[in-house]
PDB file of C-alpha atoms in Angstrom:
ATOM      1  CA  UNK A 182      82.252  82.583 162.172  1.00 49.00           C
ATOM      2  CA  UNK A 183      79.938  85.215 161.178  1.00 52.00           C
ATOM      3  CA  UNK A 184      79.833  87.286 158.219  1.00 52.00           C
ATOM      4  CA  UNK A 185      82.278  84.875 156.970  1.00 52.00           C
ATOM      5  CA  UNK A 186      81.134  83.099 154.694  1.00 52.00           C
ATOM      6  CA  UNK A 187      82.707  79.669 153.551  1.00 46.00           C
ATOM      7  CA  UNK A 188      81.929  78.556 149.502  1.00 49.00           C
ATOM      8  CA  UNK A 189      83.343  74.581 148.707  1.00 51.00           C
ATOM      9  CA  UNK A 190      85.321  74.206 145.687  1.00 49.00           C
ATOM     10  CA  UNK A 191      83.544  71.533 142.846  1.00 49.00           C
ATOM     11  CA  UNK A 192      86.771  70.107 140.736  1.00 52.00           C
ATOM     12  CA  UNK A 193      84.099  68.594 137.842  1.00 54.00           C
ATOM     13  CA  UNK A 194      85.977  66.805 135.927  1.00 52.00           C
ATOM     14  CA  UNK A 195      85.146  67.422 131.377  1.00 59.00           C
ATOM     15  CA  UNK A 196      85.978  64.916 129.261  1.00 73.00           C
ATOM     16  CA  UNK A 197      87.544  66.570 126.104  1.00 81.00           C
ATOM     17  CA  UNK A 198      86.084  64.978 122.273  1.00 89.00           C
ATOM     18  CA  UNK A 199      88.246  62.689 121.335  1.00 93.00           C
ATOM     19  CA  UNK A 200      90.995  62.942 118.982  1.00 97.00           C
ATOM     20  CA  UNK A 201      90.757  59.905 116.304  1.00 98.00           C
ATOM     21  CA  UNK A 202      92.442  58.681 113.362  1.00 98.00           C
ATOM     22  CA  UNK A 203      90.509  56.500 110.994  1.00 98.00           C
ATOM     23  CA  UNK A 204      92.163  53.904 108.985  1.00 97.00           C
ATOM     24  CA  UNK A 205      89.760  53.121 105.954  1.00 95.00           C
ATOM     25  CA  UNK A 206      90.501  49.891 103.954  1.00 88.00           C
ATOM     26  CA  UNK A 207      90.640  50.442 100.387  1.00 84.00           C
ATOM     27  CA  UNK A 208      88.839  46.588 100.409  1.00 82.00           C
ATOM     28  CA  UNK A 209      86.225  48.219 101.613  1.00 86.00           C
ATOM     29  CA  UNK A 210      86.162  52.406  99.574  1.00 82.00           C
ATOM     30  CA  UNK A 211      86.873  51.335  96.552  1.00 77.00           C
ATOM     31  CA  UNK A 212      86.968  47.432  95.712  1.00 78.00           C
ATOM     32  CA  UNK A 213      85.024  48.104  93.789  1.00 86.00           C
ATOM     33  CA  UNK A 214      84.140  51.839  94.291  1.00 88.00           C
ATOM     34  CA  UNK A 215      81.061  52.346  96.514  1.00 91.00           C
ATOM     35  CA  UNK A 216      79.525  55.719  95.848  1.00 94.00           C
ATOM     36  CA  UNK A 217      77.108  55.161  98.836  1.00 95.00           C
ATOM     37  CA  UNK A 218      79.640  52.923 101.779  1.00 95.00           C
ATOM     38  CA  UNK A 219      81.411  56.257 101.045  1.00 96.00           C
ATOM     39  CA  UNK A 220      78.187  58.920 101.680  1.00 96.00           C
ATOM     40  CA  UNK A 221      77.579  57.042 104.538  1.00 97.00           C
ATOM     41  CA  UNK A 222      80.994  57.304 106.919  1.00 97.00           C
ATOM     42  CA  UNK A 223      81.075  61.317 105.306  1.00 97.00           C
ATOM     43  CA  UNK A 224      77.763  61.319 107.384  1.00 98.00           C
ATOM     44  CA  UNK A 225      78.940  59.883 110.626  1.00 98.00           C
ATOM     45  CA  UNK A 226      81.994  61.678 110.348  1.00 98.00           C
ATOM     46  CA  UNK A 227      80.794  65.543 109.786  1.00 97.00           C
ATOM     47  CA  UNK A 228      78.434  64.151 112.855  1.00 97.00           C
ATOM     48  CA  UNK A 229      81.346  63.391 115.586  1.00 97.00           C
ATOM     49  CA  UNK A 230      82.798  66.581 114.255  1.00 97.00           C
ATOM     50  CA  UNK A 231      80.136  68.699 114.808  1.00 96.00           C
ATOM     51  CA  UNK A 232      80.528  67.795 118.273  1.00 96.00           C
ATOM     52  CA  UNK A 233      84.340  69.297 118.865  1.00 96.00           C
ATOM     53  CA  UNK A 234      85.264  65.498 117.562  1.00 97.00           C
ATOM     54  CA  UNK A 235      89.261  65.996 115.375  1.00 97.00           C
ATOM     55  CA  UNK A 236      89.699  63.602 113.347  1.00 98.00           C
ATOM     56  CA  UNK A 237      92.548  61.783 110.665  1.00 98.00           C
ATOM     57  CA  UNK A 238      91.154  59.865 107.896  1.00 98.00           C
ATOM     58  CA  UNK A 239      94.129  57.409 106.334  1.00 98.00           C
ATOM     59  CA  UNK A 240      92.923  55.508 103.189  1.00 96.00           C
ATOM     60  CA  UNK A 241      94.063  52.550 101.327  1.00 93.00           C
ATOM     61  CA  UNK A 242      94.974  51.982  97.527  1.00 91.00           C
ATOM     62  CA  UNK A 243      92.671  48.729  97.383  1.00 87.00           C
ATOM     63  CA  UNK A 244      92.491  45.700  94.989  1.00 87.00           C
ATOM     64  CA  UNK A 245      93.133  48.070  92.491  1.00 88.00           C
ATOM     65  CA  UNK A 246      95.993  49.211  93.861  1.00 90.00           C
ATOM     66  CA  UNK A 247      97.317  45.462  93.904  1.00 90.00           C
ATOM     67  CA  UNK A 248      96.244  45.267  89.916  1.00 92.00           C
ATOM     68  CA  UNK A 249      98.943  47.287  89.271  1.00 93.00           C
ATOM     69  CA  UNK A 250     101.512  46.127  92.035  1.00 93.00           C
ATOM     70  CA  UNK A 251     100.840  43.127  90.263  1.00 94.00           C
ATOM     71  CA  UNK A 252     101.588  44.140  86.608  1.00 96.00           C
ATOM     72  CA  UNK A 253     104.620  46.066  87.670  1.00 96.00           C
ATOM     73  CA  UNK A 254     105.156  42.397  88.883  1.00 95.00           C
ATOM     74  CA  UNK A 255     105.275  40.695  86.276  1.00 96.00           C
ATOM     75  CA  UNK A 256     107.243  44.125  84.069  1.00 96.00           C
ATOM     76  CA  UNK A 257     109.860  42.751  86.635  1.00 95.00           C
ATOM     77  CA  UNK A 258     109.930  46.369  87.904  1.00 95.00           C
ATOM     78  CA  UNK A 259     111.658  47.815  91.590  1.00 95.00           C
ATOM     79  CA  UNK A 260     109.532  47.751  94.920  1.00 93.00           C
ATOM     80  CA  UNK A 261     110.173  51.664  95.226  1.00 92.00           C
ATOM     81  CA  UNK A 262     107.614  51.456  91.673  1.00 94.00           C
ATOM     82  CA  UNK A 263     105.866  49.524  92.910  1.00 93.00           C
ATOM     83  CA  UNK A 264     104.806  51.276  95.634  1.00 93.00           C
ATOM     84  CA  UNK A 265     104.722  54.690  94.069  1.00 94.00           C
ATOM     85  CA  UNK A 266     101.706  53.113  92.275  1.00 94.00           C
ATOM     86  CA  UNK A 267     100.041  52.235  95.096  1.00 94.00           C
ATOM     87  CA  UNK A 268     100.583  55.665  96.804  1.00 95.00           C
ATOM     88  CA  UNK A 269      99.042  56.802  94.170  1.00 95.00           C
ATOM     89  CA  UNK A 270      96.092  55.253  93.994  1.00 94.00           C
ATOM     90  CA  UNK A 271      95.487  55.932  97.413  1.00 95.00           C
ATOM     91  CA  UNK A 272      95.750  59.350  96.951  1.00 96.00           C
ATOM     92  CA  UNK A 273      93.022  59.573  94.467  1.00 95.00           C
ATOM     93  CA  UNK A 274      90.782  57.431  97.026  1.00 94.00           C
ATOM     94  CA  UNK A 275      91.736  60.192  99.817  1.00 96.00           C
ATOM     95  CA  UNK A 276      90.714  62.795  97.586  1.00 96.00           C
ATOM     96  CA  UNK A 277      87.112  61.414  96.261  1.00 96.00           C
ATOM     97  CA  UNK A 278      86.848  60.735  99.952  1.00 96.00           C
ATOM     98  CA  UNK A 279      88.640  64.117 101.226  1.00 97.00           C
ATOM     99  CA  UNK A 280      85.198  65.830  98.580  1.00 97.00           C
ATOM    100  CA  UNK A 281      82.369  63.747 100.378  1.00 96.00           C
ATOM    101  CA  UNK A 282      83.741  65.862 103.288  1.00 96.00           C
ATOM    102  CA  UNK A 283      83.635  68.873 101.930  1.00 94.00           C
ATOM    103  CA  UNK A 284      86.757  69.649 102.623  1.00 89.00           C
ATOM    104  CA  UNK A 285      87.857  72.521 101.783  1.00 90.00           C
ATOM    105  CA  UNK A 286      91.770  71.468 101.541  1.00 93.00           C
ATOM    106  CA  UNK A 287      93.218  68.544  99.920  1.00 93.00           C
ATOM    107  CA  UNK A 288      94.380  65.634 100.694  1.00 97.00           C
ATOM    108  CA  UNK A 289      97.718  66.021 103.011  1.00 98.00           C
ATOM    109  CA  UNK A 290     100.364  64.694 101.680  1.00 97.00           C
ATOM    110  CA  UNK A 291     102.579  64.859 104.239  1.00 98.00           C
ATOM    111  CA  UNK A 292     101.968  64.878 108.234  1.00 98.00           C
ATOM    112  CA  UNK A 293     102.922  68.756 108.774  1.00 98.00           C
ATOM    113  CA  UNK A 294     100.020  68.812 106.106  1.00 98.00           C
ATOM    114  CA  UNK A 295      97.987  66.802 107.742  1.00 98.00           C
ATOM    115  CA  UNK A 296      97.931  68.763 111.790  1.00 98.00           C
ATOM    116  CA  UNK A 297      97.227  71.576 109.822  1.00 97.00           C
ATOM    117  CA  UNK A 298      94.200  71.055 107.653  1.00 97.00           C
ATOM    118  CA  UNK A 299      92.785  69.965 111.378  1.00 97.00           C
ATOM    119  CA  UNK A 300      94.257  72.700 113.005  1.00 96.00           C
ATOM    120  CA  UNK A 301      92.085  74.303 110.601  1.00 96.00           C
ATOM    121  CA  UNK A 302      89.097  72.598 109.762  1.00 96.00           C
ATOM    122  CA  UNK A 303      89.198  70.077 112.644  1.00 96.00           C
ATOM    123  CA  UNK A 304      89.531  66.775 110.032  1.00 97.00           C
ATOM    124  CA  UNK A 305      93.104  65.232 107.928  1.00 98.00           C
ATOM    125  CA  UNK A 306      92.664  63.492 104.881  1.00 98.00           C
ATOM    126  CA  UNK A 307      95.837  61.311 103.211  1.00 98.00           C
ATOM    127  CA  UNK A 308      96.668  58.241 100.939  1.00 97.00           C
ATOM    128  CA  UNK A 309     100.451  57.034 101.232  1.00 96.00           C
ATOM    129  CA  UNK A 310     103.458  59.168 101.432  1.00 96.00           C
ATOM    130  CA  UNK A 311     106.382  57.567 100.647  1.00 93.00           C
ATOM    131  CA  UNK A 312     107.349  54.294  99.594  1.00 92.00           C
ATOM    132  CA  UNK A 313     107.794  51.426 101.442  1.00 89.00           C
ATOM    133  CA  UNK A 314     105.560  52.645 104.321  1.00 92.00           C
ATOM    134  CA  UNK A 315     102.336  51.175 104.423  1.00 92.00           C
ATOM    135  CA  UNK A 316      98.481  53.362 104.870  1.00 94.00           C
ATOM    136  CA  UNK A 317      98.671  51.894 108.232  1.00 94.00           C
ATOM    137  CA  UNK A 318     101.712  53.024 109.407  1.00 96.00           C
ATOM    138  CA  UNK A 319     101.051  56.359 107.993  1.00 97.00           C
ATOM    139  CA  UNK A 320      98.143  56.129 110.630  1.00 98.00           C
ATOM    140  CA  UNK A 321      99.790  55.414 113.688  1.00 97.00           C
ATOM    141  CA  UNK A 322     102.334  58.430 113.148  1.00 98.00           C
ATOM    142  CA  UNK A 323      99.219  60.892 112.473  1.00 98.00           C
ATOM    143  CA  UNK A 324      97.800  59.880 115.702  1.00 98.00           C
ATOM    144  CA  UNK A 325     100.797  59.686 117.549  1.00 97.00           C
ATOM    145  CA  UNK A 326     101.573  63.062 116.242  1.00 97.00           C
ATOM    146  CA  UNK A 327      98.530  64.597 116.993  1.00 96.00           C
ATOM    147  CA  UNK A 328      98.317  62.795 119.525  1.00 96.00           C
ATOM    148  CA  UNK A 329      94.945  60.164 119.614  1.00 97.00           C
ATOM    149  CA  UNK A 330      93.482  59.448 121.626  1.00 96.00           C
ATOM    150  CA  UNK A 331      91.821  56.323 119.471  1.00 97.00           C
ATOM    151  CA  UNK A 332      93.333  54.322 116.512  1.00 98.00           C
ATOM    152  CA  UNK A 333      90.128  52.554 114.444  1.00 98.00           C
ATOM    153  CA  UNK A 334      90.673  50.281 111.268  1.00 96.00           C
ATOM    154  CA  UNK A 335      87.775  49.488 109.365  1.00 95.00           C
ATOM    155  CA  UNK A 336      88.586  46.591 107.578  1.00 90.00           C
ATOM    156  CA  UNK A 337      87.359  43.707 105.694  1.00 88.00           C
ATOM    157  CA  UNK A 338      87.146  41.669 108.678  1.00 89.00           C
ATOM    158  CA  UNK A 339      84.995  41.228 112.122  1.00 93.00           C
ATOM    159  CA  UNK A 340      88.451  41.921 113.665  1.00 93.00           C
ATOM    160  CA  UNK A 341      91.502  40.719 114.930  1.00 91.00           C
ATOM    161  CA  UNK A 342      91.482  36.220 115.186  1.00 89.00           C
ATOM    162  CA  UNK A 343      93.996  34.168 116.831  1.00 84.00           C
ATOM    163  CA  UNK A 344      94.906  32.269 113.264  1.00 82.00           C
ATOM    164  CA  UNK A 345      93.956  34.311 109.604  1.00 82.00           C
ATOM    165  CA  UNK A 346      89.621  33.588 109.420  1.00 85.00           C
ATOM    166  CA  UNK A 347      90.197  33.467 105.058  1.00 84.00           C
ATOM    167  CA  UNK A 348      92.522  30.051 105.633  1.00 87.00           C
ATOM    168  CA  UNK A 349      90.436  28.742 108.739  1.00 89.00           C
ATOM    169  CA  UNK A 350      86.733  28.484 108.607  1.00 88.00           C
ATOM    170  CA  UNK A 351      87.177  27.998 113.360  1.00 90.00           C
ATOM    171  CA  UNK A 352      89.570  30.619 113.489  1.00 89.00           C
ATOM    172  CA  UNK A 353      88.212  32.659 116.822  1.00 90.00           C
ATOM    173  CA  UNK A 354      87.623  36.434 116.632  1.00 92.00           C
ATOM    174  CA  UNK A 355      89.780  38.326 119.915  1.00 93.00           C
ATOM    175  CA  UNK A 356      87.156  40.373 121.050  1.00 96.00           C
ATOM    176  CA  UNK A 357      90.064  42.465 123.952  1.00 96.00           C
ATOM    177  CA  UNK A 358      93.748  41.576 123.320  1.00 95.00           C
ATOM    178  CA  UNK A 359      97.225  43.679 124.719  1.00 95.00           C
ATOM    179  CA  UNK A 360      99.992  45.171 122.546  1.00 94.00           C
ATOM    180  CA  UNK A 361     102.144  41.776 123.676  1.00 92.00           C
ATOM    181  CA  UNK A 362      99.813  39.337 122.626  1.00 91.00           C
ATOM    182  CA  UNK A 363      99.186  41.415 119.224  1.00 90.00           C
ATOM    183  CA  UNK A 364     102.647  41.684 119.202  1.00 88.00           C
ATOM    184  CA  UNK A 365     102.506  37.411 119.157  1.00 84.00           C
ATOM    185  CA  UNK A 366      99.855  37.455 116.261  1.00 80.00           C
ATOM    186  CA  UNK A 367     100.855  39.448 114.557  1.00 79.00           C
ATOM    187  CA  UNK A 368     104.665  38.635 113.773  1.00 71.00           C
ATOM    188  CA  UNK A 369     107.789  40.544 112.260  1.00 59.00           C
ATOM    189  CA  UNK A 370     107.365  40.728 108.470  1.00 57.00           C
ATOM    190  CA  UNK A 371     108.923  43.214 106.114  1.00 54.00           C
ATOM    191  CA  UNK A 372     107.016  45.147 104.281  1.00 52.00           C
ATOM    192  CA  UNK A 373     106.108  43.966 100.596  1.00 55.00           C
ATOM    193  CA  UNK A 374     104.107  46.388  98.192  1.00 57.00           C
ATOM    194  CA  UNK A 375     100.780  45.103  98.166  1.00 48.00           C
ATOM    195  CA  UNK A 376     100.565  43.933 101.620  1.00 50.00           C
ATOM    196  CA  UNK A 377      97.458  42.662 102.885  1.00 52.00           C
ATOM    197  CA  UNK A 378      97.528  42.267 106.306  1.00 62.00           C
ATOM    198  CA  UNK A 379      94.910  42.911 109.915  1.00 80.00           C
ATOM    199  CA  UNK A 380      97.375  45.582 111.283  1.00 86.00           C
ATOM    200  CA  UNK A 381     100.983  45.983 109.631  1.00 87.00           C
ATOM    201  CA  UNK A 382     103.892  45.166 111.992  1.00 89.00           C
ATOM    202  CA  UNK A 383     105.902  48.365 112.600  1.00 90.00           C
ATOM    203  CA  UNK A 384     102.686  49.993 113.415  1.00 93.00           C
ATOM    204  CA  UNK A 385     102.808  47.676 116.027  1.00 93.00           C
ATOM    205  CA  UNK A 386     105.879  47.439 117.348  1.00 92.00           C
ATOM    206  CA  UNK A 387     105.854  51.575 117.924  1.00 94.00           C
ATOM    207  CA  UNK A 388     102.419  51.123 119.179  1.00 94.00           C
ATOM    208  CA  UNK A 389     104.017  50.597 122.654  1.00 94.00           C
ATOM    209  CA  UNK A 390     106.073  54.674 122.806  1.00 90.00           C
ATOM    210  CA  UNK A 391     101.593  55.516 123.136  1.00 92.00           C
ATOM    211  CA  UNK A 392      99.255  54.912 125.408  1.00 90.00           C
ATOM    212  CA  UNK A 393      96.476  54.453 121.883  1.00 95.00           C
ATOM    213  CA  UNK A 394      93.534  52.797 121.486  1.00 97.00           C
ATOM    214  CA  UNK A 395      93.454  50.383 118.299  1.00 97.00           C
ATOM    215  CA  UNK A 396      89.631  49.218 117.407  1.00 97.00           C
ATOM    216  CA  UNK A 397      89.659  47.036 114.340  1.00 96.00           C
ATOM    217  CA  UNK A 398      85.995  46.231 112.816  1.00 96.00           C
ATOM    218  CA  UNK A 399      83.411  45.316 109.863  1.00 95.00           C
ATOM    219  CA  UNK A 400      85.170  48.436 107.964  1.00 95.00           C
ATOM    220  CA  UNK A 401      81.222  46.901 105.432  1.00 94.00           C
ATOM    221  CA  UNK A 402      78.909  48.354 108.292  1.00 96.00           C
ATOM    222  CA  UNK A 403      79.647  52.244 108.484  1.00 96.00           C
ATOM    223  CA  UNK A 404      77.768  51.940 112.147  1.00 97.00           C
ATOM    224  CA  UNK A 405      80.669  50.675 113.737  1.00 97.00           C
ATOM    225  CA  UNK A 406      82.519  54.040 113.513  1.00 97.00           C
ATOM    226  CA  UNK A 407      79.699  54.971 115.680  1.00 96.00           C
ATOM    227  CA  UNK A 408      79.935  52.938 117.946  1.00 96.00           C
ATOM    228  CA  UNK A 409      83.715  52.318 118.235  1.00 97.00           C
ATOM    229  CA  UNK A 410      83.742  56.387 118.167  1.00 96.00           C
ATOM    230  CA  UNK A 411      81.027  56.418 121.172  1.00 95.00           C
ATOM    231  CA  UNK A 412      82.656  53.444 123.255  1.00 94.00           C
ATOM    232  CA  UNK A 413      80.349  51.009 122.784  1.00 95.00           C
ATOM    233  CA  UNK A 414      81.888  46.979 122.188  1.00 94.00           C
ATOM    234  CA  UNK A 415      82.438  46.916 118.512  1.00 95.00           C
ATOM    235  CA  UNK A 416      85.841  44.117 116.467  1.00 96.00           C
ATOM    236  CA  UNK A 417      88.756  43.759 118.542  1.00 95.00           C
ATOM    237  CA  UNK A 418      89.873  46.075 121.359  1.00 97.00           C
ATOM    238  CA  UNK A 419      93.675  46.238 122.217  1.00 96.00           C
ATOM    239  CA  UNK A 420      94.754  48.792 124.600  1.00 95.00           C
ATOM    240  CA  UNK A 421      97.672  48.687 126.738  1.00 90.00           C
TER     241      UNK A 421
END
């Protein structure tokens, strides 16, 4: 009709920057302490933060924590005491990493304080939380609480294998798997102080409560984190 203009409304899908939780193994970061590795991780994370990515980082205790746990075992100390030692060491590693990132806030000592840190500066760094809880599970709880898109674990292996590659040279790297398939690989082991597995069984059991994508990769190559955040194939992808 004359005098009447018709406009077509086009809906544009805008892809928001992802929310990411990085579980950084102490065996990678501080066994022994690798300043250049920390520096490179910090550079990559800062670059993604500048693009709007929000990130939580959970750092483990590494071999030093396991050394203390061995000593505590010889001294006959309770598991809760061993866990407390490992938590303190993980927080020391977390403090070093937080300082490398230039964090204005200290290491987060609870999920609530981590969420507050993320809201104020775009990221949070944590170590362990309490006895009986692995840093894998801390990372899972943080990812669940901040409704993260991706949980990435930087470890001392290329990804997840069908059997332990440290014991079997014929182990096969699995590139993609479901939550259920991961459960069959990890099993349902109980927590022990200093537990060293590709992913904590309690974390694996909790994954179906979420829609998290989990990526496990070789943390000795920091640029793998960049690839994981950018959606490039790397390591093992675990998805619903």
